[in-house]
Amino acid sequence: ALSHQAPVGIFQTNPQGQCTFANDTWCELSGLSQAETLGHGWTHAVHPEDVSRVAAKWEECVRDCKAYLNNFRLVRPDGTLRHVLTTGRPTHDKQGRLKGFIGTVLDVTEQRAAEQQAREKDSLLQALVDNSSAAIYLKDAAGRYLLINRRHMELWPVMKDFKAGTTPYDWFPEEIARSFIASDNEVFESGQTKTFEETVSAADGLRTYLTIKFPVFDGSQQV
């Protein structure tokens, strides 16, 4: 009863890796009936592009009696796709003999979609940042750089080997770095956007920049 009401797919196999049981959630995910799932019937729900990889890894784990972990796609009879994370572990009797495998099938479709959206958003943000004519950087509350854009590296070639986690003291003379940190702290402490004039050595000599610094807040409205 617990198995059939579980929010994840649950399956059990014999020592040869042939399915002997699948719960209701698996049937909902795959679109297969329990009868259609038994044996190696479950592979009919696996995406055609994934099935050889999935079956090969399953056969390897059964042969070597080791745990199974895999991501793949299921195709329901109506054509809808679901991304699943599947795990399986061997079970043994009291004498240590292999009884079979028991495992779970977790639907991660929404998670995968959210990850894809996040990657696309990051890619778009990076494109906007890198193609800006302004030097752009992001720092954390300790004054460490998290990112800089292409224009920033062009203005200060010394930062072409930029690494996240460094501070202005790693790239600029101490006096200039100290002034950067001081203006950063004004923004952190006030939580407001502020504008500064900053004079910095560039490749062609001293240059003065109009710098706009603004706070970025987390979900708790902390800078």
PDB file of N, CA, C and O in Angstrom, residues 31-83:
ATOM      1  N   GLY A  31       3.231   5.707 -18.592  1.00  0.00           N
ATOM      2  CA  GLY A  31       2.094   5.414 -19.453  1.00  0.00           C
ATOM      3  C   GLY A  31       1.939   3.934 -19.731  1.00  0.00           C
ATOM      4  O   GLY A  31       1.070   3.531 -20.512  1.00  0.00           O
ATOM      5  N   LEU A  32       2.779   3.102 -19.102  1.00  0.00           N
ATOM      6  CA  LEU A  32       2.687   1.651 -19.260  1.00  0.00           C
ATOM      7  C   LEU A  32       1.885   1.056 -18.110  1.00  0.00           C
ATOM      8  O   LEU A  32       1.895   1.574 -16.996  1.00  0.00           O
ATOM      9  N   SER A  33       1.211  -0.059 -18.373  1.00  0.00           N
ATOM     10  CA  SER A  33       0.558  -0.792 -17.290  1.00  0.00           C
ATOM     11  C   SER A  33       1.617  -1.610 -16.567  1.00  0.00           C
ATOM     12  O   SER A  33       2.755  -1.764 -17.040  1.00  0.00           O
ATOM     13  N   GLN A  34       1.258  -2.151 -15.408  1.00  0.00           N
ATOM     14  CA  GLN A  34       2.202  -2.999 -14.687  1.00  0.00           C
ATOM     15  C   GLN A  34       2.585  -4.209 -15.538  1.00  0.00           C
ATOM     16  O   GLN A  34       3.754  -4.608 -15.581  1.00  0.00           O
ATOM     17  N   ALA A  35       1.602  -4.790 -16.220  1.00  0.00           N
ATOM     18  CA  ALA A  35       1.879  -5.967 -17.048  1.00  0.00           C
ATOM     19  C   ALA A  35       2.850  -5.623 -18.181  1.00  0.00           C
ATOM     20  O   ALA A  35       3.754  -6.397 -18.502  1.00  0.00           O
ATOM     21  N   GLU A  36       2.682  -4.436 -18.777  1.00  0.00           N
ATOM     22  CA  GLU A  36       3.566  -4.022 -19.872  1.00  0.00           C
ATOM     23  C   GLU A  36       4.974  -3.716 -19.384  1.00  0.00           C
ATOM     24  O   GLU A  36       5.941  -3.757 -20.159  1.00  0.00           O
ATOM     25  N   THR A  37       5.104  -3.417 -18.093  1.00  0.00           N
ATOM     26  CA  THR A  37       6.400  -3.042 -17.523  1.00  0.00           C
ATOM     27  C   THR A  37       7.270  -4.247 -17.209  1.00  0.00           C
ATOM     28  O   THR A  37       8.502  -4.153 -17.248  1.00  0.00           O
ATOM     29  N   LEU A  38       6.651  -5.379 -16.894  1.00  0.00           N
ATOM     30  CA  LEU A  38       7.386  -6.542 -16.393  1.00  0.00           C
ATOM     31  C   LEU A  38       8.441  -7.033 -17.384  1.00  0.00           C
ATOM     32  O   LEU A  38       8.374  -6.768 -18.577  1.00  0.00           O
ATOM     33  N   GLY A  39       9.424  -7.746 -16.821  1.00  0.00           N
ATOM     34  CA  GLY A  39      10.541  -8.212 -17.640  1.00  0.00           C
ATOM     35  C   GLY A  39      11.379  -7.030 -18.065  1.00  0.00           C
ATOM     36  O   GLY A  39      11.829  -6.235 -17.241  1.00  0.00           O
ATOM     37  N   HIS A  40      11.581  -6.890 -19.364  1.00  0.00           N
ATOM     38  CA  HIS A  40      12.276  -5.720 -19.902  1.00  0.00           C
ATOM     39  C   HIS A  40      11.312  -4.796 -20.629  1.00  0.00           C
ATOM     40  O   HIS A  40      11.729  -3.920 -21.400  1.00  0.00           O
ATOM     41  N   GLY A  41      10.011  -4.979 -20.353  1.00  0.00           N
ATOM     42  CA  GLY A  41       9.004  -4.161 -21.014  1.00  0.00           C
ATOM     43  C   GLY A  41       9.116  -2.688 -20.693  1.00  0.00           C
ATOM     44  O   GLY A  41       8.708  -1.842 -21.496  1.00  0.00           O
ATOM     45  N   TRP A  42       9.701  -2.353 -19.528  1.00  0.00           N
ATOM     46  CA  TRP A  42       9.841  -0.954 -19.125  1.00  0.00           C
ATOM     47  C   TRP A  42      10.671  -0.146 -20.127  1.00  0.00           C
ATOM     48  O   TRP A  42      10.505   1.070 -20.234  1.00  0.00           O
ATOM     49  N   THR A  43      11.556  -0.838 -20.870  1.00  0.00           N
ATOM     50  CA  THR A  43      12.406  -0.121 -21.830  1.00  0.00           C
ATOM     51  C   THR A  43      11.589   0.501 -22.964  1.00  0.00           C
ATOM     52  O   THR A  43      12.067   1.409 -23.635  1.00  0.00           O
ATOM     53  N   HIS A  44      10.351   0.022 -23.172  1.00  0.00           N
ATOM     54  CA  HIS A  44       9.509   0.590 -24.227  1.00  0.00           C
ATOM     55  C   HIS A  44       9.112   2.033 -23.934  1.00  0.00           C
ATOM     56  O   HIS A  44       8.693   2.754 -24.843  1.00  0.00           O
ATOM     57  N   ALA A  45       9.232   2.436 -22.649  1.00  0.00           N
ATOM     58  CA  ALA A  45       8.888   3.808 -22.280  1.00  0.00           C
ATOM     59  C   ALA A  45      10.087   4.745 -22.373  1.00  0.00           C
ATOM     60  O   ALA A  45       9.928   5.963 -22.288  1.00  0.00           O
ATOM     61  N   VAL A  46      11.284   4.187 -22.543  1.00  0.00           N
ATOM     62  CA  VAL A  46      12.497   5.007 -22.587  1.00  0.00           C
ATOM     63  C   VAL A  46      12.627   5.655 -23.965  1.00  0.00           C
ATOM     64  O   VAL A  46      12.353   5.029 -24.990  1.00  0.00           O
ATOM     65  N   HIS A  47      13.046   6.897 -23.985  1.00  0.00           N
ATOM     66  CA  HIS A  47      13.219   7.621 -25.251  1.00  0.00           C
ATOM     67  C   HIS A  47      14.149   6.836 -26.181  1.00  0.00           C
ATOM     68  O   HIS A  47      15.189   6.323 -25.732  1.00  0.00           O
ATOM     69  N   PRO A  48      13.813   6.715 -27.462  1.00  0.00           N
ATOM     70  CA  PRO A  48      14.645   5.939 -28.392  1.00  0.00           C
ATOM     71  C   PRO A  48      16.111   6.356 -28.414  1.00  0.00           C
ATOM     72  O   PRO A  48      16.994   5.516 -28.620  1.00  0.00           O
ATOM     73  N   GLU A  49      16.382   7.653 -28.190  1.00  0.00           N
ATOM     74  CA  GLU A  49      17.762   8.121 -28.197  1.00  0.00           C
ATOM     75  C   GLU A  49      18.512   7.745 -26.919  1.00  0.00           C
ATOM     76  O   GLU A  49      19.744   7.790 -26.890  1.00  0.00           O
ATOM     77  N   ASP A  50      17.772   7.378 -25.866  1.00  0.00           N
ATOM     78  CA  ASP A  50      18.392   7.057 -24.579  1.00  0.00           C
ATOM     79  C   ASP A  50      18.440   5.563 -24.293  1.00  0.00           C
ATOM     80  O   ASP A  50      19.195   5.122 -23.427  1.00  0.00           O
ATOM     81  N   VAL A  51      17.621   4.784 -24.997  1.00  0.00           N
ATOM     82  CA  VAL A  51      17.381   3.404 -24.579  1.00  0.00           C
ATOM     83  C   VAL A  51      18.647   2.544 -24.585  1.00  0.00           C
ATOM     84  O   VAL A  51      18.871   1.734 -23.667  1.00  0.00           O
ATOM     85  N   SER A  52      19.512   2.681 -25.591  1.00  0.00           N
ATOM     86  CA  SER A  52      20.713   1.844 -25.635  1.00  0.00           C
ATOM     87  C   SER A  52      21.645   2.165 -24.477  1.00  0.00           C
ATOM     88  O   SER A  52      22.220   1.259 -23.847  1.00  0.00           O
ATOM     89  N   ARG A  53      21.805   3.453 -24.168  1.00  0.00           N
ATOM     90  CA  ARG A  53      22.642   3.858 -23.042  1.00  0.00           C
ATOM     91  C   ARG A  53      22.077   3.368 -21.718  1.00  0.00           C
ATOM     92  O   ARG A  53      22.819   2.858 -20.863  1.00  0.00           O
ATOM     93  N   VAL A  54      20.769   3.530 -21.557  1.00  0.00           N
ATOM     94  CA  VAL A  54      20.112   3.132 -20.310  1.00  0.00           C
ATOM     95  C   VAL A  54      20.199   1.619 -20.106  1.00  0.00           C
ATOM     96  O   VAL A  54      20.562   1.139 -19.025  1.00  0.00           O
ATOM     97  N   ALA A  55      19.898   0.859 -21.164  1.00  0.00           N
ATOM     98  CA  ALA A  55      19.921  -0.601 -21.060  1.00  0.00           C
ATOM     99  C   ALA A  55      21.332  -1.119 -20.816  1.00  0.00           C
ATOM    100  O   ALA A  55      21.535  -2.047 -20.020  1.00  0.00           O
ATOM    101  N   ALA A  56      22.336  -0.521 -21.478  1.00  0.00           N
ATOM    102  CA  ALA A  56      23.721  -0.973 -21.310  1.00  0.00           C
ATOM    103  C   ALA A  56      24.190  -0.766 -19.881  1.00  0.00           C
ATOM    104  O   ALA A  56      24.842  -1.639 -19.293  1.00  0.00           O
ATOM    105  N   LYS A  57      23.858   0.388 -19.309  1.00  0.00           N
ATOM    106  CA  LYS A  57      24.284   0.645 -17.941  1.00  0.00           C
ATOM    107  C   LYS A  57      23.552  -0.264 -16.962  1.00  0.00           C
ATOM    108  O   LYS A  57      24.133  -0.742 -15.980  1.00  0.00           O
ATOM    109  N   TRP A  58      22.258  -0.521 -17.228  1.00  0.00           N
ATOM    110  CA  TRP A  58      21.494  -1.421 -16.353  1.00  0.00           C
ATOM    111  C   TRP A  58      22.086  -2.832 -16.389  1.00  0.00           C
ATOM    112  O   TRP A  58      22.276  -3.469 -15.353  1.00  0.00           O
ATOM    113  N   GLU A  59      22.394  -3.318 -17.583  1.00  0.00           N
ATOM    114  CA  GLU A  59      22.978  -4.661 -17.712  1.00  0.00           C
ATOM    115  C   GLU A  59      24.327  -4.743 -17.003  1.00  0.00           C
ATOM    116  O   GLU A  59      24.645  -5.761 -16.376  1.00  0.00           O
ATOM    117  N   GLU A  60      25.109  -3.677 -17.076  1.00  0.00           N
ATOM    118  CA  GLU A  60      26.405  -3.653 -16.391  1.00  0.00           C
ATOM    119  C   GLU A  60      26.224  -3.736 -14.877  1.00  0.00           C
ATOM    120  O   GLU A  60      26.930  -4.496 -14.195  1.00  0.00           O
ATOM    121  N   CYS A  61      25.267  -2.971 -14.339  1.00  0.00           N
ATOM    122  CA  CYS A  61      25.039  -2.962 -12.895  1.00  0.00           C
ATOM    123  C   CYS A  61      24.505  -4.317 -12.411  1.00  0.00           C
ATOM    124  O   CYS A  61      24.883  -4.789 -11.341  1.00  0.00           O
ATOM    125  N   VAL A  62      23.645  -4.946 -13.208  1.00  0.00           N
ATOM    126  CA  VAL A  62      23.126  -6.269 -12.849  1.00  0.00           C
ATOM    127  C   VAL A  62      24.263  -7.289 -12.875  1.00  0.00           C
ATOM    128  O   VAL A  62      24.408  -8.109 -11.959  1.00  0.00           O
ATOM    129  N   ARG A  63      25.071  -7.245 -13.913  1.00  0.00           N
ATOM    130  CA  ARG A  63      26.181  -8.188 -14.050  1.00  0.00           C
ATOM    131  C   ARG A  63      27.179  -8.047 -12.903  1.00  0.00           C
ATOM    132  O   ARG A  63      27.653  -9.041 -12.342  1.00  0.00           O
ATOM    133  N   ASP A  64      27.489  -6.801 -12.521  1.00  0.00           N
ATOM    134  CA  ASP A  64      28.488  -6.560 -11.478  1.00  0.00           C
ATOM    135  C   ASP A  64      27.871  -6.421 -10.100  1.00  0.00           C
ATOM    136  O   ASP A  64      28.591  -6.158  -9.125  1.00  0.00           O
ATOM    137  N   CYS A  65      26.546  -6.549 -10.019  1.00  0.00           N
ATOM    138  CA  CYS A  65      25.821  -6.461  -8.743  1.00  0.00           C
ATOM    139  C   CYS A  65      26.162  -5.163  -8.004  1.00  0.00           C
ATOM    140  O   CYS A  65      26.557  -5.169  -6.846  1.00  0.00           O
ATOM    141  N   LYS A  66      26.012  -4.053  -8.716  1.00  0.00           N
ATOM    142  CA  LYS A  66      26.324  -2.763  -8.107  1.00  0.00           C
ATOM    143  C   LYS A  66      25.151  -1.797  -8.282  1.00  0.00           C
ATOM    144  O   LYS A  66      24.235  -2.040  -9.077  1.00  0.00           O
ATOM    145  N   ALA A  67      25.183  -0.710  -7.517  1.00  0.00           N
ATOM    146  CA  ALA A  67      24.088   0.267  -7.535  1.00  0.00           C
ATOM    147  C   ALA A  67      23.978   0.940  -8.892  1.00  0.00           C
ATOM    148  O   ALA A  67      24.968   1.127  -9.609  1.00  0.00           O
ATOM    149  N   TYR A  68      22.757   1.304  -9.225  1.00  0.00           N
ATOM    150  CA  TYR A  68      22.440   1.941 -10.515  1.00  0.00           C
ATOM    151  C   TYR A  68      21.995   3.375 -10.272  1.00  0.00           C
ATOM    152  O   TYR A  68      21.231   3.655  -9.346  1.00  0.00           O
ATOM    153  N   LEU A  69      22.486   4.298 -11.096  1.00  0.00           N
ATOM    154  CA  LEU A  69      22.062   5.698 -11.040  1.00  0.00           C
ATOM    155  C   LEU A  69      22.116   6.243 -12.453  1.00  0.00           C
ATOM    156  O   LEU A  69      23.158   6.169 -13.112  1.00  0.00           O
ATOM    157  N   ASN A  70      21.001   6.806 -12.928  1.00  0.00           N
ATOM    158  CA  ASN A  70      20.975   7.272 -14.309  1.00  0.00           C
ATOM    159  C   ASN A  70      19.880   8.309 -14.508  1.00  0.00           C
ATOM    160  O   ASN A  70      18.843   8.277 -13.849  1.00  0.00           O
ATOM    161  N   ASN A  71      20.150   9.248 -15.425  1.00  0.00           N
ATOM    162  CA  ASN A  71      19.151  10.222 -15.877  1.00  0.00           C
ATOM    163  C   ASN A  71      18.758   9.879 -17.300  1.00  0.00           C
ATOM    164  O   ASN A  71      19.627   9.619 -18.138  1.00  0.00           O
ATOM    165  N   PHE A  72      17.469   9.879 -17.590  1.00  0.00           N
ATOM    166  CA  PHE A  72      17.039   9.662 -18.971  1.00  0.00           C
ATOM    167  C   PHE A  72      15.618  10.177 -19.161  1.00  0.00           C
ATOM    168  O   PHE A  72      14.978  10.648 -18.209  1.00  0.00           O
ATOM    169  N   ARG A  73      15.138  10.050 -20.388  1.00  0.00           N
ATOM    170  CA  ARG A  73      13.810  10.556 -20.727  1.00  0.00           C
ATOM    171  C   ARG A  73      12.833   9.403 -20.939  1.00  0.00           C
ATOM    172  O   ARG A  73      13.208   8.364 -21.484  1.00  0.00           O
ATOM    173  N   LEU A  74      11.615   9.623 -20.494  1.00  0.00           N
ATOM    174  CA  LEU A  74      10.522   8.708 -20.779  1.00  0.00           C
ATOM    175  C   LEU A  74       9.594   9.346 -21.802  1.00  0.00           C
ATOM    176  O   LEU A  74       9.387  10.564 -21.779  1.00  0.00           O
ATOM    177  N   VAL A  75       9.058   8.531 -22.681  1.00  0.00           N
ATOM    178  CA  VAL A  75       8.077   9.012 -23.658  1.00  0.00           C
ATOM    179  C   VAL A  75       6.757   8.293 -23.401  1.00  0.00           C
ATOM    180  O   VAL A  75       6.668   7.072 -23.533  1.00  0.00           O
ATOM    181  N   ARG A  76       5.753   9.044 -23.023  1.00  0.00           N
ATOM    182  CA  ARG A  76       4.439   8.456 -22.782  1.00  0.00           C
ATOM    183  C   ARG A  76       3.751   8.171 -24.121  1.00  0.00           C
ATOM    184  O   ARG A  76       4.121   8.737 -25.162  1.00  0.00           O
ATOM    185  N   PRO A  77       2.745   7.311 -24.120  1.00  0.00           N
ATOM    186  CA  PRO A  77       2.036   6.994 -25.370  1.00  0.00           C
ATOM    187  C   PRO A  77       1.472   8.217 -26.081  1.00  0.00           C
ATOM    188  O   PRO A  77       1.348   8.220 -27.314  1.00  0.00           O
ATOM    189  N   ASP A  78       1.156   9.297 -25.334  1.00  0.00           N
ATOM    190  CA  ASP A  78       0.631  10.505 -25.979  1.00  0.00           C
ATOM    191  C   ASP A  78       1.739  11.414 -26.503  1.00  0.00           C
ATOM    192  O   ASP A  78       1.475  12.502 -27.009  1.00  0.00           O
ATOM    193  N   GLY A  79       3.005  10.974 -26.347  1.00  0.00           N
ATOM    194  CA  GLY A  79       4.138  11.729 -26.881  1.00  0.00           C
ATOM    195  C   GLY A  79       4.790  12.691 -25.906  1.00  0.00           C
ATOM    196  O   GLY A  79       5.833  13.275 -26.239  1.00  0.00           O
ATOM    197  N   THR A  80       4.222  12.877 -24.719  1.00  0.00           N
ATOM    198  CA  THR A  80       4.821  13.799 -23.754  1.00  0.00           C
ATOM    199  C   THR A  80       6.095  13.198 -23.177  1.00  0.00           C
ATOM    200  O   THR A  80       6.204  11.980 -23.003  1.00  0.00           O
ATOM    201  N   LEU A  81       7.057  14.076 -22.893  1.00  0.00           N
ATOM    202  CA  LEU A  81       8.352  13.661 -22.355  1.00  0.00           C
ATOM    203  C   LEU A  81       8.422  13.953 -20.865  1.00  0.00           C
ATOM    204  O   LEU A  81       7.942  14.988 -20.402  1.00  0.00           O
ATOM    205  N   ARG A  82       9.047  13.042 -20.130  1.00  0.00           N
ATOM    206  CA  ARG A  82       9.341  13.266 -18.725  1.00  0.00           C
ATOM    207  C   ARG A  82      10.806  12.930 -18.494  1.00  0.00           C
ATOM    208  O   ARG A  82      11.303  11.914 -18.993  1.00  0.00           O
ATOM    209  N   HIS A  83      11.506  13.775 -17.774  1.00  0.00           N
ATOM    210  CA  HIS A  83      12.891  13.501 -17.386  1.00  0.00           C
ATOM    211  C   HIS A  83      12.873  12.832 -16.015  1.00  0.00           C
ATOM    212  O   HIS A  83      12.193  13.315 -15.092  1.00  0.00           O
TER     213      HIS A  83
END
